Amino acid sequence: MNDQIIVAIDGYSSCGKSTLAKALAKKLHFIYVDSGAMYRAVALYFLRNNIDLQNHEQIADALKNIHLNFHSRDYETHITLNNEEVSNEIRQMPVSESVSSVSAIKEVRKEMVKQQQRMGRSKNIVMDGRDIGTAVFPNATVKIFMTADPKIRAERRFKELHPKNPDITLEDVFENLAHRDYQDTTRSESPLRRAEDAIILDNTDLNQD
Ligand code: DC
């Protein structure tokens, strides 16, 4: 038994998990791991290489060719996919629209969970995602389950995306979030749910501080 500390933050899309996780990691001098960025990078690879999500052989082969790495600078997520920096591209709509289907695939989850557990083996970390407190680190020191009103979540996300994507509408963002919530909570592999010992944090009316 070691005395390493793991903080697991799970919850719905765009309710402030990564903002909280980054701030905590900075304050505590822990490593921050954005597990969603890993699923997003896999989704990007699948899109670029036209991987058929029904074809398990293609998926297994693709996973062997995907090498992900985090480079932490100022606690912002910088992720590389086969040595290419993809941190910006993984936030765009094509990836956001396909990532829930990609993250529901059993082989994809198995590989990502293995990599995430490896990252938490020796260092103090804050990791955010959907299954961190339930599947990746069921023995995490602290578990937080975040939620917020869907309309507020969509508005916050829209404000973030709109400057770089002027064509995007609030409705697009709202629908994408609703769709991802549905897929993330109803999938058969590690669906999003609150771990029994997780603290609920409703972020509807809170500011960052
Ligand atoms: O946190 P995010 O929105 O960047 O995550 C992108 C997608 O990845 C989200 O729709 C669900 C999935 N995901 C997951 O299934 N498990 C995780 N631990 C993290 C993300």
XYZ file of C-alpha atoms and ligand atoms in Angstrom:
229
model
C 0.000 0.000 0.000
C 1.442 3.413 -0.897
C 0.347 6.831 0.323
C -0.247 8.285 -3.088
C -3.314 10.503 -3.535
C -5.795 10.219 -6.399
C -8.597 12.722 -6.906
C -11.283 11.398 -9.296
C -13.690 13.891 -10.873
C -16.570 12.553 -12.947
C -19.715 14.091 -14.345
C -21.671 15.240 -17.371
C -20.138 16.977 -20.382
C -19.202 20.636 -19.910
C -20.082 21.085 -16.276
C -16.690 22.402 -15.252
C -14.824 19.206 -14.424
C -11.621 20.171 -16.171
C -11.628 23.718 -14.757
C -11.893 22.293 -11.252
C -9.403 19.504 -11.924
C -6.790 21.901 -13.316
C -7.191 24.345 -10.434
C -6.897 21.559 -7.857
C -3.848 20.054 -9.520
C -2.178 23.451 -9.649
C -2.902 24.182 -5.995
C -1.839 20.733 -4.797
C 1.081 20.331 -7.219
C -0.433 17.123 -8.572
C -0.384 15.851 -12.151
C -3.588 16.662 -14.079
C -4.897 14.083 -16.534
C -7.797 14.912 -18.867
C -9.066 11.425 -19.722
C -11.643 12.807 -22.175
C -8.799 14.168 -24.309
C -7.590 10.601 -24.767
C -10.990 9.417 -26.091
C -11.121 12.503 -28.279
C -7.691 11.793 -29.780
C -8.752 8.208 -30.533
C -11.953 9.539 -32.157
C -9.839 11.914 -34.278
C -7.628 9.059 -35.448
C -10.712 6.961 -36.300
C -12.222 9.859 -38.294
C -9.035 10.549 -40.216
C -8.543 6.884 -41.044
C -12.194 6.077 -41.766
C -12.319 3.355 -39.149
C -15.588 1.457 -39.253
C -16.950 1.491 -35.692
C -18.616 -1.899 -36.259
C -15.409 -3.580 -37.419
C -13.611 -4.978 -34.380
C -10.567 -6.101 -36.332
C -10.041 -2.623 -37.781
C -10.490 -1.118 -34.329
C -7.943 -3.452 -32.728
C -5.414 -2.686 -35.484
C -6.013 1.055 -35.185
C -5.488 0.972 -31.414
C -2.075 -0.614 -31.935
C -1.113 2.350 -34.132
C -2.263 5.056 -31.744
C 0.354 6.536 -29.415
C -0.854 9.229 -27.042
C 1.239 11.471 -24.859
C 0.475 14.317 -22.494
C 2.756 17.312 -22.204
C 1.793 19.425 -19.273
C 2.431 23.143 -19.629
C 0.800 25.454 -17.062
C -1.678 22.674 -16.287
C -3.256 23.010 -19.716
C -3.817 19.790 -21.625
C -1.399 19.305 -24.478
C -1.920 15.938 -26.066
C -0.081 14.422 -28.987
C -1.396 11.727 -31.300
C 1.555 9.914 -32.845
C 3.761 12.918 -32.062
C 1.375 15.466 -33.610
C -0.075 18.127 -31.309
C -3.872 17.722 -31.602
C -5.076 19.635 -28.525
C -7.057 22.128 -30.586
C -8.427 19.773 -33.229
C -9.896 17.353 -30.666
C -12.191 20.159 -29.381
C -13.820 20.787 -32.766
C -17.340 19.632 -33.619
C -16.463 16.631 -35.863
C -14.657 15.011 -32.937
C -17.296 16.110 -30.398
C -19.948 14.497 -32.580
C -18.214 11.140 -32.882
C -16.435 10.775 -29.540
C -19.349 9.301 -27.576
C -19.743 6.458 -30.084
C -15.997 5.841 -30.061
C -15.808 5.886 -26.268
C -18.619 3.324 -26.039
C -16.442 0.691 -27.774
C -15.221 -1.967 -25.381
C -11.719 -2.351 -26.885
C -11.175 1.419 -26.831
C -12.162 1.670 -23.158
C -10.012 -1.272 -22.182
C -6.921 0.299 -23.729
C -7.556 3.804 -22.345
C -8.271 2.515 -18.810
C -5.037 0.518 -18.894
C -3.065 3.638 -19.853
C -4.867 5.780 -17.256
C -4.191 3.307 -14.467
C -0.539 3.260 -15.440
C -0.381 7.063 -15.076
C -1.811 6.821 -11.576
C 0.570 4.155 -10.387
C 3.283 6.301 -8.884
C 2.254 9.943 -8.776
C -0.365 12.063 -7.036
C -2.938 12.891 -9.678
C -6.220 14.616 -10.418
C -8.043 12.881 -13.268
C -11.376 13.899 -14.750
C -13.741 11.892 -16.932
C -16.836 9.702 -16.750
C -15.669 6.476 -15.104
C -12.671 7.533 -13.032
C -14.267 6.926 -9.619
C -16.168 3.832 -10.745
C -13.830 1.924 -13.091
C -10.365 3.490 -13.417
C -9.663 4.226 -9.730
C -12.432 2.692 -7.613
C -10.177 3.230 -4.574
C -9.483 6.914 -5.308
C -8.785 9.014 -2.211
C -11.428 11.620 -3.109
C -14.281 11.254 -5.603
C -16.332 14.164 -6.904
C -19.383 13.872 -9.139
C -20.158 17.121 -10.954
C -23.426 18.228 -12.416
C -25.013 21.510 -13.625
C -28.168 22.687 -15.359
C -27.989 21.643 -19.068
C -28.906 25.144 -20.307
C -26.146 26.762 -18.258
C -23.669 24.134 -19.451
C -24.567 24.791 -23.106
C -24.241 28.567 -22.641
C -20.806 28.255 -21.036
C -19.585 25.880 -23.729
C -21.004 28.089 -26.489
C -19.100 31.103 -25.125
C -15.914 29.058 -25.214
C -16.394 27.651 -28.731
C -18.002 30.568 -30.565
C -14.944 32.865 -30.882
C -13.075 30.182 -32.802
C -16.132 28.723 -34.581
C -18.382 31.662 -35.574
C -20.844 29.404 -37.442
C -21.750 27.391 -34.396
C -25.130 28.054 -32.726
C -26.232 27.654 -29.115
C -28.737 25.039 -30.320
C -25.935 22.969 -31.910
C -24.025 22.990 -28.642
C -27.116 22.179 -26.553
C -28.040 19.257 -28.798
C -24.500 17.891 -28.819
C -24.384 17.982 -25.007
C -27.807 16.335 -24.652
C -26.812 13.639 -27.120
C -23.518 12.957 -25.337
C -25.200 12.842 -21.906
C -27.631 10.294 -23.282
C -24.940 8.154 -24.880
C -22.558 8.398 -21.917
C -25.197 7.367 -19.358
C -26.859 4.597 -21.361
C -23.886 2.788 -22.925
C -23.241 -0.750 -21.693
C -19.490 -0.302 -21.059
C -18.791 1.727 -17.885
C -21.705 4.151 -18.256
C -21.438 7.512 -16.533
C -22.826 7.155 -13.020
C -22.007 8.498 -9.595
C -19.858 6.241 -7.441
C -21.665 5.621 -4.155
C -18.887 7.306 -2.207
C -18.616 10.351 -4.514
C -19.398 13.861 -3.280
C -21.988 15.585 -5.512
C -21.053 19.077 -6.667
C -23.756 21.031 -8.498
C -21.989 23.736 -10.464
C -25.072 25.572 -11.818
C -24.743 28.658 -9.633
C -21.087 28.559 -8.645
C -18.310 30.701 -10.032
C -14.824 29.360 -10.626
C -13.526 30.315 -7.201
O -14.757 15.203 -21.070
P -14.935 15.284 -22.588
O -16.216 15.942 -22.995
O -13.759 15.861 -23.274
O -15.046 13.761 -23.041
C -15.236 13.395 -24.385
C -16.043 12.121 -24.487
O -15.262 11.024 -24.015
C -17.357 12.112 -23.697
O -18.468 12.227 -24.566
C -17.381 10.768 -23.015
C -16.042 10.159 -23.212
N -15.311 9.874 -21.970
C -15.486 8.645 -21.406
O -16.275 7.852 -21.902
N -14.773 8.289 -20.305
C -13.918 9.150 -19.742
N -13.230 8.776 -18.657
C -13.739 10.437 -20.313
C -14.460 10.779 -21.422
